[in-house]
Every structure is written in structure tokens, then in C-alpha cells.
CSV table of C-alpha atoms in Angstrom, one decimal:
chain,number,residue,atom,x,y,z
A,138,UNK,CA,-40.5,6.0,-8.8
A,139,UNK,CA,-37.7,6.4,-6.3
A,140,UNK,CA,-36.7,3.1,-4.7
A,141,UNK,CA,-35.6,2.6,-1.2
A,142,UNK,CA,-31.9,2.9,-0.5
A,143,UNK,CA,-29.9,1.1,2.2
A,144,UNK,CA,-26.3,2.1,2.8
A,145,UNK,CA,-23.9,0.3,5.1
A,146,UNK,CA,-20.3,1.2,5.6
A,147,UNK,CA,-17.3,0.6,7.9
A,148,UNK,CA,-13.7,1.5,8.3
A,149,UNK,CA,-11.4,-0.7,10.4
A,150,UNK,CA,-7.7,-0.6,11.3
A,151,UNK,CA,-5.5,-3.1,9.6
A,152,UNK,CA,-3.6,-5.7,11.5
A,153,UNK,CA,-0.3,-3.8,10.9
A,154,UNK,CA,-1.7,-0.8,12.7
A,155,UNK,CA,-3.1,-2.9,15.6
A,156,UNK,CA,0.1,-4.9,16.1
A,157,UNK,CA,2.4,-2.0,16.0
A,158,UNK,CA,4.3,-1.3,19.3
A,159,UNK,CA,2.9,2.2,19.2
A,160,UNK,CA,-0.7,1.5,17.9
A,161,UNK,CA,-1.5,3.5,14.8
A,162,UNK,CA,-5.1,4.7,14.5
A,163,UNK,CA,-7.2,3.7,11.6
A,164,UNK,CA,-6.3,6.1,8.8
A,165,UNK,CA,-9.4,5.3,6.7
A,166,UNK,CA,-12.7,7.2,7.1
A,167,UNK,CA,-16.1,7.1,5.4
A,168,UNK,CA,-19.3,9.0,5.5
A,169,UNK,CA,-22.6,9.1,3.6
A,170,UNK,CA,-25.8,11.2,3.6
A,171,UNK,CA,-29.1,10.9,1.9
A,172,UNK,CA,-29.5,14.4,0.6
A,173,UNK,CA,-33.1,14.1,-0.5
A,174,UNK,CA,-35.5,11.5,-1.8
A,175,UNK,CA,-33.5,11.1,-5.0
A,176,UNK,CA,-29.9,11.9,-4.3
A,177,UNK,CA,-27.3,10.5,-1.9
A,178,UNK,CA,-23.6,11.1,-1.4
A,179,UNK,CA,-21.0,8.6,-0.3
A,180,UNK,CA,-17.3,9.4,0.4
A,181,UNK,CA,-14.3,7.2,1.5
A,182,UNK,CA,-10.8,8.6,2.3
A,183,UNK,CA,-7.6,6.7,3.0
A,184,UNK,CA,-4.9,8.6,5.0
A,185,UNK,CA,-1.3,8.3,3.8
A,186,UNK,CA,0.4,5.5,5.8
A,187,UNK,CA,3.6,7.5,6.4
A,188,UNK,CA,1.9,10.7,7.6
A,189,UNK,CA,1.3,11.0,11.3
A,190,UNK,CA,-1.9,13.1,11.0
A,191,UNK,CA,-3.5,11.5,8.0
A,192,UNK,CA,-6.2,10.0,10.2
A,193,UNK,CA,-7.2,13.5,11.0
A,194,UNK,CA,-7.0,14.4,7.3
A,195,UNK,CA,-9.3,11.6,6.2
A,196,UNK,CA,-11.9,12.3,8.8
A,197,UNK,CA,-11.9,16.0,8.1
A,198,UNK,CA,-12.2,15.4,4.4
A,199,UNK,CA,-15.2,13.0,4.5
A,200,UNK,CA,-17.1,15.4,6.9
A,201,UNK,CA,-16.2,18.6,5.1
A,202,UNK,CA,-16.8,17.3,1.6
A,203,UNK,CA,-20.4,16.3,2.3
A,204,UNK,CA,-21.1,19.8,3.6
A,205,UNK,CA,-19.4,21.4,0.6
A,206,UNK,CA,-21.2,19.3,-1.9
A,207,UNK,CA,-24.6,19.7,-0.2
A,208,UNK,CA,-24.2,23.5,-0.3
A,209,UNK,CA,-23.0,23.6,-3.9
A,210,UNK,CA,-25.4,21.2,-5.6
A,211,UNK,CA,-28.6,22.3,-3.9
A,212,UNK,CA,-28.6,25.3,-6.2
A,213,UNK,CA,-27.9,23.4,-9.4
A,214,UNK,CA,-30.7,22.8,-11.9
A,215,UNK,CA,-29.8,19.2,-12.6
A,216,UNK,CA,-29.8,18.4,-8.9
A,217,UNK,CA,-33.1,20.1,-8.3
A,218,UNK,CA,-34.7,18.6,-11.4
A,219,UNK,CA,-33.3,15.1,-10.7
A,220,UNK,CA,-31.6,14.8,-14.1
A,221,UNK,CA,-28.1,13.6,-15.0
A,222,UNK,CA,-25.7,16.5,-15.7
A,223,UNK,CA,-23.3,16.3,-18.6
A,224,UNK,CA,-19.7,15.3,-17.9
A,225,UNK,CA,-18.3,18.8,-18.2
A,226,UNK,CA,-20.7,20.3,-15.7
A,227,UNK,CA,-20.2,17.4,-13.2
A,228,UNK,CA,-16.5,17.6,-13.5
A,229,UNK,CA,-16.5,21.4,-12.8
A,230,UNK,CA,-18.7,20.8,-9.8
A,231,UNK,CA,-16.6,18.0,-8.5
A,232,UNK,CA,-13.3,19.9,-8.9
A,233,UNK,CA,-14.8,23.0,-7.3
A,234,UNK,CA,-15.9,21.0,-4.2
A,235,UNK,CA,-12.7,19.0,-3.9
A,236,UNK,CA,-10.7,22.2,-4.1
A,237,UNK,CA,-12.8,23.9,-1.5
A,238,UNK,CA,-12.4,21.0,0.9
A,239,UNK,CA,-8.6,21.0,0.2
A,240,UNK,CA,-8.5,24.7,1.1
A,241,UNK,CA,-10.6,24.1,4.2
A,242,UNK,CA,-8.2,21.4,5.2
A,243,UNK,CA,-5.3,23.8,4.8
A,244,UNK,CA,-7.0,26.4,7.0
A,245,UNK,CA,-7.7,23.7,9.6
A,246,UNK,CA,-4.0,22.7,9.5
A,247,UNK,CA,-2.9,26.4,9.9
A,248,UNK,CA,-5.4,27.0,12.8
A,249,UNK,CA,-4.2,23.9,14.6
A,250,UNK,CA,-0.5,24.2,14.0
A,251,UNK,CA,-0.3,21.0,11.8
A,252,UNK,CA,2.0,20.4,8.9
A,253,UNK,CA,-0.5,20.4,6.0
A,254,UNK,CA,1.3,17.6,4.2
A,255,UNK,CA,0.9,15.3,7.2
A,256,UNK,CA,-2.9,15.3,6.7
A,257,UNK,CA,-2.5,13.7,3.2
A,258,UNK,CA,-5.3,11.4,2.2
A,259,UNK,CA,-7.1,10.1,-0.9
A,260,UNK,CA,-10.7,10.9,-1.7
A,261,UNK,CA,-13.2,8.6,-3.4
A,262,UNK,CA,-16.8,9.9,-3.8
A,263,UNK,CA,-20.1,9.1,-5.5
A,264,UNK,CA,-23.1,11.3,-5.7
A,265,UNK,CA,-25.9,9.0,-6.9
A,266,UNK,CA,-29.5,8.2,-7.4
A,267,UNK,CA,-31.3,5.1,-8.7
A,268,UNK,CA,-30.6,6.4,-12.3
A,269,UNK,CA,-27.3,8.2,-12.1
A,270,UNK,CA,-23.8,7.9,-10.5
A,271,UNK,CA,-21.5,10.9,-10.5
A,272,UNK,CA,-18.1,9.9,-9.3
A,273,UNK,CA,-14.8,11.7,-8.7
A,274,UNK,CA,-11.6,10.6,-7.0
A,275,UNK,CA,-8.1,11.6,-6.1
A,276,UNK,CA,-5.6,8.8,-5.4
A,277,UNK,CA,-6.3,5.1,-5.2
A,278,UNK,CA,-9.0,2.9,-3.8
A,279,UNK,CA,-11.7,1.3,-6.0
A,280,UNK,CA,-15.3,1.8,-6.8
A,281,UNK,CA,-18.0,-0.2,-8.8
A,282,UNK,CA,-21.7,-0.4,-9.4
A,283,UNK,CA,-24.2,-3.0,-10.4
A,284,UNK,CA,-26.5,-2.2,-13.2
A,285,UNK,CA,-30.1,-3.4,-13.9
A,286,UNK,CA,-28.8,-6.3,-16.0
A,287,UNK,CA,-27.0,-7.6,-12.9
A,288,UNK,CA,-23.6,-6.8,-14.2
A,289,UNK,CA,-20.9,-5.3,-11.9
A,290,UNK,CA,-18.7,-2.6,-13.6
A,291,UNK,CA,-15.8,-0.6,-12.2
A,292,UNK,CA,-16.4,3.1,-11.6
A,293,UNK,CA,-12.9,4.5,-11.2
A,294,UNK,CA,-9.4,3.7,-12.3
A,295,UNK,CA,-7.1,4.0,-9.2
A,296,UNK,CA,-4.1,6.3,-9.5
A,297,UNK,CA,-1.1,4.2,-8.8
A,298,UNK,CA,2.6,5.1,-9.0
A,299,UNK,CA,5.4,2.8,-10.1
A,300,UNK,CA,6.1,1.7,-6.5
A,301,UNK,CA,3.5,-0.5,-4.8
A,302,UNK,CA,1.1,1.5,-2.7
A,303,UNK,CA,2.3,4.9,-4.0
A,304,UNK,CA,-0.4,7.4,-5.0
A,305,UNK,CA,-1.4,11.1,-4.8
A,306,UNK,CA,-3.4,12.9,-2.1
A,307,UNK,CA,-5.7,15.8,-1.8
A,308,UNK,CA,-2.8,17.7,-0.2
A,309,UNK,CA,-0.3,16.9,-3.1
A,310,UNK,CA,0.6,20.2,-4.9
A,311,UNK,CA,1.0,18.4,-8.2
A,312,UNK,CA,-2.6,17.2,-8.0
A,313,UNK,CA,-3.8,20.8,-8.4
A,314,UNK,CA,-1.3,21.6,-11.1
A,315,UNK,CA,-2.3,18.7,-13.3
A,316,UNK,CA,-6.0,18.3,-12.8
A,317,UNK,CA,-6.6,16.3,-16.0
A,318,UNK,CA,-4.2,13.6,-14.7
A,319,UNK,CA,-4.9,13.7,-11.0
A,320,UNK,CA,-8.7,13.9,-10.7
A,321,UNK,CA,-10.8,11.4,-12.5
A,322,UNK,CA,-14.6,12.1,-12.8
A,323,UNK,CA,-17.3,10.1,-14.5
A,324,UNK,CA,-21.0,10.2,-15.2
A,325,UNK,CA,-23.0,7.0,-15.3
A,326,UNK,CA,-26.5,7.3,-16.7
A,327,UNK,CA,-28.3,4.0,-16.2
A,328,UNK,CA,-30.5,2.2,-13.7
A,329,UNK,CA,-28.4,1.5,-10.7
A,330,UNK,CA,-28.9,-1.5,-8.3
A,331,UNK,CA,-25.8,-0.9,-6.1
A,332,UNK,CA,-22.9,1.4,-5.6
A,333,UNK,CA,-19.7,0.4,-3.8
A,334,UNK,CA,-16.7,2.5,-2.7
A,335,UNK,CA,-13.6,1.0,-1.0
A,336,UNK,CA,-10.1,1.8,0.1
A,337,UNK,CA,-7.2,-0.2,-1.3
A,338,UNK,CA,-7.0,-2.3,1.8
A,339,UNK,CA,-10.1,-4.1,0.4
A,340,UNK,CA,-9.3,-4.2,-3.2
A,341,UNK,CA,-7.6,-7.6,-3.4
A,342,UNK,CA,-10.7,-9.2,-1.8
A,343,UNK,CA,-13.4,-7.5,-4.0
A,344,UNK,CA,-11.6,-7.0,-7.3
A,345,UNK,CA,-9.4,-8.9,-9.7
A,346,UNK,CA,-6.7,-6.3,-9.9
A,347,UNK,CA,-3.3,-7.9,-10.5
A,348,UNK,CA,-3.0,-10.8,-12.9
A,349,UNK,CA,-0.4,-12.4,-15.1
A,350,UNK,CA,-1.2,-13.1,-18.7
A,351,UNK,CA,0.1,-15.9,-21.0
A,352,UNK,CA,3.1,-13.7,-21.9
A,353,UNK,CA,4.0,-13.3,-18.2
A,354,UNK,CA,3.1,-9.7,-18.2
A,355,UNK,CA,1.1,-8.2,-15.3
A,356,UNK,CA,-2.0,-6.1,-15.7
A,357,UNK,CA,-4.8,-4.6,-13.6
A,358,UNK,CA,-8.1,-5.8,-15.1
A,359,UNK,CA,-9.9,-3.6,-12.5
A,360,UNK,CA,-12.7,-6.2,-12.5
A,361,UNK,CA,-15.2,-6.3,-9.7
A,362,UNK,CA,-15.3,-9.8,-8.1
A,363,UNK,CA,-18.9,-10.7,-8.4
A,364,UNK,CA,-19.2,-13.5,-5.9
A,365,UNK,CA,-18.0,-11.3,-3.1
A,366,UNK,CA,-20.1,-8.3,-4.1
A,367,UNK,CA,-23.3,-10.2,-4.8
A,368,UNK,CA,-23.1,-12.2,-1.6
A,369,UNK,CA,-22.7,-9.0,0.5
A,370,UNK,CA,-25.4,-7.1,-1.4
A,371,UNK,CA,-27.8,-10.1,-0.8
A,372,UNK,CA,-26.8,-10.2,2.9
A,373,UNK,CA,-27.7,-6.5,3.2
A,374,UNK,CA,-31.0,-7.0,1.5
A,375,UNK,CA,-31.8,-9.9,3.7
A,376,UNK,CA,-31.0,-8.0,6.8
A,377,UNK,CA,-33.2,-5.1,5.7
A,378,UNK,CA,-36.0,-7.4,4.8
A,379,UNK,CA,-35.8,-8.9,8.3
A,380,UNK,CA,-36.1,-5.4,9.8
A,381,UNK,CA,-32.5,-4.9,10.8
A,382,UNK,CA,-31.6,-1.2,10.7
A,383,UNK,CA,-28.8,0.3,8.6
A,384,UNK,CA,-26.9,1.1,11.8
A,385,UNK,CA,-27.0,-2.4,13.1
A,386,UNK,CA,-26.2,-3.8,9.6
A,387,UNK,CA,-23.2,-1.5,9.5
A,388,UNK,CA,-21.9,-2.7,12.9
A,389,UNK,CA,-22.3,-6.3,11.6
A,390,UNK,CA,-20.4,-5.2,8.5
A,391,UNK,CA,-17.7,-3.7,10.7
A,392,UNK,CA,-17.3,-7.0,12.5
A,393,UNK,CA,-17.0,-8.8,9.2
A,394,UNK,CA,-14.3,-6.5,7.9
A,395,UNK,CA,-12.4,-6.9,11.2
A,396,UNK,CA,-12.7,-10.7,11.8
A,397,UNK,CA,-13.6,-12.6,8.6
A,398,UNK,CA,-11.1,-15.3,8.0
A,399,UNK,CA,-10.1,-13.9,4.6
A,400,UNK,CA,-9.8,-10.3,5.9
A,401,UNK,CA,-8.4,-10.7,9.4
A,402,UNK,CA,-4.7,-10.8,8.3
A,403,UNK,CA,-4.9,-7.8,6.0
A,404,UNK,CA,-2.2,-5.4,7.3
A,405,UNK,CA,-3.8,-2.3,5.7
A,406,UNK,CA,-6.8,-0.4,6.9
A,407,UNK,CA,-10.1,-1.6,5.3
A,408,UNK,CA,-13.1,0.5,4.2
A,409,UNK,CA,-16.0,-0.5,2.2
A,410,UNK,CA,-19.3,1.3,1.7
A,411,UNK,CA,-22.2,-0.4,-0.1
A,412,UNK,CA,-25.4,1.3,-1.2
A,413,UNK,CA,-28.2,-0.9,-2.4
A,414,UNK,CA,-31.5,0.1,-4.0
A,415,UNK,CA,-34.5,-2.1,-3.3
B,177,UNK,CA,-33.4,-16.7,7.2
B,178,UNK,CA,-30.8,-14.0,7.1
B,179,UNK,CA,-28.1,-14.4,4.4
B,180,UNK,CA,-24.5,-14.1,5.6
B,181,UNK,CA,-21.7,-12.0,4.3
B,182,UNK,CA,-19.3,-13.5,1.8
B,183,UNK,CA,-17.0,-16.3,3.1
B,184,UNK,CA,-15.9,-18.0,-0.1
B,185,UNK,CA,-12.7,-18.0,-2.2
B,186,UNK,CA,-10.8,-14.9,-2.9
B,187,UNK,CA,-10.1,-13.5,-6.4
B,188,UNK,CA,-6.9,-14.7,-7.9
B,189,UNK,CA,-4.5,-11.8,-7.6
B,190,UNK,CA,-0.7,-11.9,-7.7
B,191,UNK,CA,1.4,-10.4,-4.9
B,192,UNK,CA,3.5,-7.2,-5.4
B,193,UNK,CA,7.2,-7.9,-5.2
B,194,UNK,CA,9.6,-6.6,-2.5
B,195,UNK,CA,13.1,-6.8,-3.9
B,196,UNK,CA,15.9,-7.4,-1.4
B,197,UNK,CA,19.6,-7.7,-2.4
B,198,UNK,CA,21.9,-9.1,0.3
B,199,UNK,CA,25.6,-8.2,-0.3
B,200,UNK,CA,27.9,-10.3,1.9
B,201,UNK,CA,31.6,-10.1,2.7
B,202,UNK,CA,33.5,-13.4,1.9
B,203,UNK,CA,37.0,-12.0,2.4
B,204,UNK,CA,39.7,-14.0,4.2
B,205,UNK,CA,38.9,-12.5,7.6
B,206,UNK,CA,35.5,-14.2,7.5
B,207,UNK,CA,37.2,-17.6,7.5
B,208,UNK,CA,36.0,-20.2,10.1
B,209,UNK,CA,33.2,-19.3,12.5
B,210,UNK,CA,32.1,-16.1,10.9
B,211,UNK,CA,31.4,-17.6,7.5
B,212,UNK,CA,29.9,-20.8,9.0
B,213,UNK,CA,27.5,-18.7,11.1
B,214,UNK,CA,26.7,-16.5,8.1
B,215,UNK,CA,25.7,-19.6,6.1
B,216,UNK,CA,23.6,-20.9,8.9
B,217,UNK,CA,21.9,-17.5,9.0
B,218,UNK,CA,21.1,-17.7,5.3
B,219,UNK,CA,19.4,-21.1,5.9
B,220,UNK,CA,17.4,-19.7,8.8
B,221,UNK,CA,16.4,-16.7,6.6
B,222,UNK,CA,15.1,-19.2,4.0
B,223,UNK,CA,13.2,-21.2,6.6
B,224,UNK,CA,11.6,-18.2,8.2
B,225,UNK,CA,10.5,-16.6,5.0
B,226,UNK,CA,9.2,-19.9,3.6
B,227,UNK,CA,6.9,-20.3,6.7
B,228,UNK,CA,5.1,-17.0,5.9
B,229,UNK,CA,3.1,-17.6,2.7
B,230,UNK,CA,2.4,-13.9,2.0
B,231,UNK,CA,6.0,-12.8,2.5
B,232,UNK,CA,7.3,-15.9,0.5
B,233,UNK,CA,5.1,-14.8,-2.4
B,234,UNK,CA,6.4,-11.2,-2.3
B,235,UNK,CA,10.1,-11.2,-1.3
B,236,UNK,CA,12.3,-11.2,-4.4
B,237,UNK,CA,15.8,-12.1,-3.1
B,238,UNK,CA,19.3,-11.8,-4.6
B,239,UNK,CA,22.6,-12.5,-2.9
B,240,UNK,CA,25.9,-11.0,-4.0
B,241,UNK,CA,29.3,-11.7,-2.4
B,242,UNK,CA,32.6,-9.9,-2.6
B,243,UNK,CA,36.1,-10.9,-1.8
B,244,UNK,CA,38.9,-10.3,-4.4
B,245,UNK,CA,36.1,-10.0,-6.9
B,246,UNK,CA,32.3,-10.0,-6.8
B,247,UNK,CA,30.1,-12.9,-7.4
B,248,UNK,CA,26.4,-13.3,-8.1
B,249,UNK,CA,25.5,-16.1,-5.6
B,250,UNK,CA,21.8,-16.1,-6.1
B,251,UNK,CA,19.9,-14.1,-8.8
B,252,UNK,CA,16.6,-12.4,-7.9
B,253,UNK,CA,13.8,-14.8,-7.4
B,254,UNK,CA,11.2,-15.8,-4.8
B,255,UNK,CA,12.3,-17.9,-1.9
B,256,UNK,CA,11.2,-21.2,-3.3
B,257,UNK,CA,12.8,-20.6,-6.7
B,258,UNK,CA,16.3,-21.5,-5.6
B,259,UNK,CA,18.1,-22.6,-2.4
B,260,UNK,CA,20.1,-19.9,-0.6
B,261,UNK,CA,23.7,-20.2,-1.5
B,262,UNK,CA,26.6,-21.5,0.6
B,263,UNK,CA,29.1,-18.7,0.6
B,264,UNK,CA,32.8,-19.6,0.4
B,265,UNK,CA,35.9,-17.6,1.4
B,266,UNK,CA,38.0,-15.7,-1.1
B,267,UNK,CA,40.7,-13.1,-0.8
B,268,UNK,CA,40.5,-9.4,-0.1
B,269,UNK,CA,37.6,-6.9,0.4
B,270,UNK,CA,36.3,-5.4,-2.8
B,271,UNK,CA,33.4,-3.9,-0.8
B,272,UNK,CA,32.6,-1.0,-3.1
B,273,UNK,CA,32.6,-3.3,-6.1
B,274,UNK,CA,30.2,-5.7,-4.2
B,275,UNK,CA,27.8,-2.9,-3.3
B,276,UNK,CA,27.9,-1.6,-6.9
B,277,UNK,CA,27.2,-5.1,-8.2
B,278,UNK,CA,24.1,-5.2,-6.0
B,279,UNK,CA,23.0,-1.7,-7.1
B,280,UNK,CA,23.3,-2.8,-10.8
B,281,UNK,CA,21.4,-6.0,-10.1
B,282,UNK,CA,18.6,-4.0,-8.5
B,283,UNK,CA,18.5,-1.6,-11.4
B,284,UNK,CA,18.2,-4.4,-13.9
B,285,UNK,CA,15.4,-6.0,-11.8
B,286,UNK,CA,13.5,-2.8,-11.9
B,287,UNK,CA,13.7,-2.6,-15.7
B,288,UNK,CA,12.3,-6.2,-15.8
B,289,UNK,CA,9.5,-5.3,-13.4
B,290,UNK,CA,8.5,-2.3,-15.6
B,291,UNK,CA,8.8,-4.3,-18.8
B,292,UNK,CA,6.3,-6.8,-17.4
B,293,UNK,CA,3.9,-4.3,-15.8
B,294,UNK,CA,4.8,-5.3,-12.3
B,295,UNK,CA,4.6,-2.9,-9.3
B,296,UNK,CA,7.2,-3.3,-6.6
B,297,UNK,CA,8.2,-2.0,-3.2
B,298,UNK,CA,11.3,0.3,-3.1
B,299,UNK,CA,14.2,-2.2,-3.2
B,300,UNK,CA,16.4,-2.9,-0.2
B,301,UNK,CA,20.2,-3.4,-0.3
B,302,UNK,CA,21.7,-5.0,2.7
B,303,UNK,CA,25.4,-5.0,3.2
B,304,UNK,CA,27.1,-7.3,5.7
B,305,UNK,CA,30.8,-6.9,6.2
B,306,UNK,CA,33.5,-7.6,8.8
B,307,UNK,CA,36.3,-5.4,7.6
B,308,UNK,CA,37.3,-2.4,5.7
B,309,UNK,CA,37.5,-2.2,1.9
B,310,UNK,CA,40.7,-2.6,0.0
B,311,UNK,CA,42.7,0.6,-0.4
B,312,UNK,CA,41.9,0.9,-4.1
B,313,UNK,CA,38.1,0.9,-3.4
B,314,UNK,CA,36.3,4.3,-4.1
B,315,UNK,CA,34.5,4.7,-0.8
B,316,UNK,CA,33.8,8.4,-1.3
B,317,UNK,CA,32.3,7.7,-4.7
B,318,UNK,CA,30.1,4.9,-3.3
B,319,UNK,CA,29.0,7.3,-0.5
B,320,UNK,CA,27.8,9.8,-3.0
B,321,UNK,CA,26.1,7.1,-5.1
B,322,UNK,CA,24.2,5.8,-2.2
B,323,UNK,CA,23.1,9.2,-1.0
B,324,UNK,CA,21.9,10.0,-4.5
B,325,UNK,CA,20.1,6.6,-4.9
B,326,UNK,CA,18.4,6.9,-1.5
B,327,UNK,CA,17.5,10.6,-2.0
B,328,UNK,CA,16.0,9.8,-5.4
B,329,UNK,CA,14.0,7.0,-3.7
B,330,UNK,CA,15.7,4.3,-5.8
B,331,UNK,CA,16.8,2.0,-2.9
B,332,UNK,CA,16.8,1.6,0.9
B,333,UNK,CA,20.2,0.8,2.3
B,334,UNK,CA,21.0,-1.2,5.5
B,335,UNK,CA,24.7,-1.5,6.3
B,336,UNK,CA,25.6,-4.1,8.9
B,337,UNK,CA,29.0,-4.5,10.5
B,338,UNK,CA,30.3,-7.7,11.9
B,339,UNK,CA,33.1,-7.7,14.5
B,340,UNK,CA,36.2,-6.1,13.0
B,341,UNK,CA,34.1,-4.0,10.6
B,342,UNK,CA,35.1,-0.4,9.9
B,343,UNK,CA,32.0,1.3,11.4
B,344,UNK,CA,33.3,4.7,10.4
B,345,UNK,CA,33.4,3.7,6.8
B,346,UNK,CA,29.9,2.3,7.1
B,347,UNK,CA,28.7,5.5,8.6
B,348,UNK,CA,30.2,7.4,5.7
B,349,UNK,CA,28.3,5.4,3.1
B,350,UNK,CA,25.1,5.1,5.0
B,351,UNK,CA,22.0,7.2,4.4
B,352,UNK,CA,20.1,7.0,7.7
B,353,UNK,CA,16.6,8.3,7.8
B,354,UNK,CA,16.2,8.6,4.1
B,355,UNK,CA,13.2,6.5,3.2
B,356,UNK,CA,13.6,3.2,5.1
B,357,UNK,CA,17.4,3.4,5.1
B,358,UNK,CA,19.1,2.7,8.4
B,359,UNK,CA,22.3,3.9,10.1
B,360,UNK,CA,25.1,1.3,10.4
B,361,UNK,CA,24.3,-1.5,12.7
B,362,UNK,CA,26.9,-3.5,14.6
B,363,UNK,CA,26.2,-7.2,14.9
B,364,UNK,CA,26.6,-8.6,18.4
B,365,UNK,CA,29.4,-11.1,18.2
B,366,UNK,CA,28.8,-13.6,15.4
B,367,UNK,CA,25.0,-13.7,15.9
B,368,UNK,CA,24.2,-14.2,12.3
B,369,UNK,CA,21.3,-16.6,13.0
B,370,UNK,CA,19.6,-13.9,15.1
B,371,UNK,CA,20.5,-11.3,12.4
B,372,UNK,CA,18.7,-13.3,9.7
B,373,UNK,CA,15.8,-13.9,12.0
B,374,UNK,CA,15.5,-10.2,12.4
B,375,UNK,CA,15.8,-9.6,8.7
B,376,UNK,CA,13.1,-12.2,7.9
B,377,UNK,CA,10.8,-10.8,10.5
B,378,UNK,CA,11.4,-7.2,9.3
B,379,UNK,CA,10.7,-8.1,5.7
B,380,UNK,CA,7.6,-10.0,6.8
B,381,UNK,CA,6.3,-6.7,8.2
B,382,UNK,CA,7.6,-4.5,5.4
B,383,UNK,CA,6.3,-6.6,2.5
B,384,UNK,CA,2.8,-6.4,4.0
B,385,UNK,CA,2.9,-2.7,4.7
B,386,UNK,CA,1.9,0.2,2.4
B,387,UNK,CA,4.8,1.7,0.6
B,388,UNK,CA,6.4,4.5,2.7
B,389,UNK,CA,4.3,3.5,5.6
B,390,UNK,CA,6.3,3.8,8.9
B,391,UNK,CA,6.5,0.3,10.3
B,392,UNK,CA,8.0,-0.8,13.5
B,393,UNK,CA,10.7,-3.5,13.1
B,394,UNK,CA,12.4,-3.0,16.5
B,395,UNK,CA,13.6,-6.4,17.6
B,396,UNK,CA,12.6,-7.6,21.0
B,397,UNK,CA,15.4,-7.2,23.6
B,398,UNK,CA,16.0,-10.9,23.9
B,399,UNK,CA,16.4,-11.4,20.2
B,400,UNK,CA,18.2,-8.2,19.3
B,401,UNK,CA,21.1,-9.3,17.2
B,402,UNK,CA,22.8,-5.9,17.4
B,403,UNK,CA,25.0,-4.3,20.0
B,404,UNK,CA,22.5,-1.5,20.5
B,405,UNK,CA,18.8,-0.8,20.0
B,406,UNK,CA,17.8,-0.5,16.3
């Protein structure tokens, strides 16, 4: 039996953008859609900090990719039959859709006289149901899910360069020349309680992601931070039980990302999307 | 009753390092007020950085000086790991050797970062000088080296001239606009204290930004240590 799904999401500008002498718009974007009674899709995108039009890129990508996926999967048997596709089939679908959005972004750039590269942004997506998560991503950011046993597990491995904050974007040529290295896709076939996507501006609050071991070596455990995630999932469930709509819950979530004492000093833009089955 | 969003402790994550190597001139012409003010500026830098807990946990600072030779005054480390040095005066102006010493130090630090799995911001090399290099110094060679290093995204270079500095020479070795590298900046008088306040404020912003993100470090008019707008 399909459970109810509540999704809240928000993207807010980081303190660095707000305090700049020439204010920089939030370069993060997010969007989600319940495609039918079984499947939903969620996407987050983080515009490259140094590119002046990346806020346009990230907004374009989240909007376009949903349309592209909706058109593509609606004819696929696994989607129609509500079953989990195998990894190869999912990966082919994901790459096809990401490439189409990349090409649409290019056409948009040409039509509007924009340098394509300046629209650079990451992409983090999940097509999911109560029994399946299909993920794909280009670049950094993080994602995780909660299974029926109550355990939080990471869903993606962010792509990070040697220098802090460096990554690849949907506009990066190399990304399309080395698909095996640049685009990660996964199929999770288990009962799902919650799905979370986030930009890297939220990773140090919701993940253990940079620790030193006993030999003074640094590693990224990529481990979801359960107290943060459980508390926020419970808050969402509580709001929904009290009749608060997804829209109002999202605006409360936006306020939280903007003003919570732990998050208010974050210089980077912050995006987090949480989908909870109940 | 409605449950609240999370307000508890954060996960224990370390901070990514932002390496900064300051290369300072201790040649004879810095004797007296210049070197005194430089040393005061270094103290101010330490104080300002220490007040900002995030920057203090990210900024990895080294200090090299040059006169008739070059000297490692402070090896790389966070601000609380060692006091800022007191720079003494010594001899002539082996500027090229000093900058190359800083470049080597940065290169070794990057090897250490990689060997321990640490990510880091692109390193900054800041040169502060009040004169021109000795005649035996290979300025052309250094200019090529810095252009190569900045173009290959190995370092950001900020050359700063104090009164008496050969600004034409600094312009030759600078790589303005490449990454976060700046054109040569001329210090207003001996305003080292304001200079180091500007540096600490700049790195406070830079160390919290995304790599390659364009950040605004323009000093306010009343606290601009330079003779012109940065």
C-alpha cells in the first residue's frame, strides 16, 4: 500500500552572499514533484560560486530536469509497473535525461547571449517511491535515506577535487567525456522512510564528513548525522499531524535554514530537501 | 505539541585549511620605524585572526623573511600553534630567494596535505618589500615562475610595496587577475597595522568562501592601508 509522502525544501543565500558589497543572489535551487501515487522526483542544484550566471543555471536545471524525466520515464515499463529498474537501465535513463537538460541549458545560453560556462552548477537528484530510490548526481552536495530499520545511510559520494570546494558541473566538458567518473548513479531497493538531498553548504551540519583518525590522517566518512536528521524528520511529521501544509512547513524550514543559531553564520548557500513517508 | 527543528550539537568535523605564506623584507632599509611597524602589524594580525574562531581553525600561516639570506621565521601552523615572529634587520635584499623560499614551503605543505588526506584552499603567497632586489637576483626568472604557478592554479600571489619599493619590479613579477592574485599594492606610508588588519579581514572572508568564489575584500575607505583603491 502506498504511504503518504510529505516533502519540504528550501534554498537560502549564505551569509557571504548577503554581506557582499554587491549582493550575490542565492546560487542554489531545488524542486520536487509527485509524479503519481507511487513515484516522486526531487532535485537540488548548486551554482558555481565564481560564475556570475550560475543562479540562472541552477534554477533552469531543476525546472528542466523534472520535465525531461517526467517525459522520459512515463513510457518506461518499470515506472509504469512500479518496480525497481536494474542499475544499467536506471543509469542509461539518468544519463540520457541529464544530457538532455545539459543540451537544453546550452540552447538557453545561446538564445539569451550568455556564456554557457557561466551557468555552471551541480545536480543532485532522486526519483523515489516508498520501496525504491534511484539517484544520480554531477558534482558535490550530499544525499541520504532512512531505511525501515531506522538507520540513515548515505546515497551519493560527492565529487570533490584536491582544492577545497572544487568540483565539476553539468556544463563541464570533461563530465561528458568521462561519464564513468563524473556521473554517479545508484539503485536502492528497500523500504524507504525518508530521503534527503542537500547542497554542500549544509553538509557540515548534517553529515560527519571530515575527520582525523588516530594516525592524523583525514578522511570523509560520509556519514549522515542522525540527531540532526531524525529531529528534523520528526518535526516535519509533527507539523503534518497537526495539519500544517507542506507549503507552510517549507516556509518554516526556510526560516530555520536562514536563522538557526548553528546555520546563521554559514557563508555558503544552503539547500536541504526532505521527503518523509508516513 | 509540535516538535521543533534540530537545535543541538553539530557533528565533529574538522576545518579545511587555507595556507598563507607571508614573505617579508628585513633588509637594512627597513631599519627603525618600518620594521617596528611591521612587527606591530604581525601582532595585530595574530590578534585579529585569533578572535575569529572559524578563520583561526582554517588559516595555516608561515612567515619567511629575506635580507642577505632567507630565513624561515615561522613554519606553517594554525594561529595558536606558535606566536608570530619578531623580525630583525639583516643586510641586503635577496627578494627572489625569499619568494622562492616561500614557494618551496608552500609546495612542501601541499605534499603534506595530500599525504594526510586533507583538502585545502589554493595557497596565498604575500610579499612585503620596501626596496628593489639585489642585482644578482633573477627577477625575470621569478616573474616566469609566478606566472606559471598562478596559471597552473598552484598559488595566489599578492605583492605589496612599502615606501621606497620598486613598484615596476613588483608589476613585472605580479600575476593580476589570475585566480585570486592581485596587482602590486603600494602601502600608504608605514601603515603596517592597517595592512595586517586588511589581511586578517580578507582571509577571514576568503577562508569561509567557496574555492574560486569571487569575494569582495575591498577595504573601507577609512581603513584602506593602500595608496589607492584595491
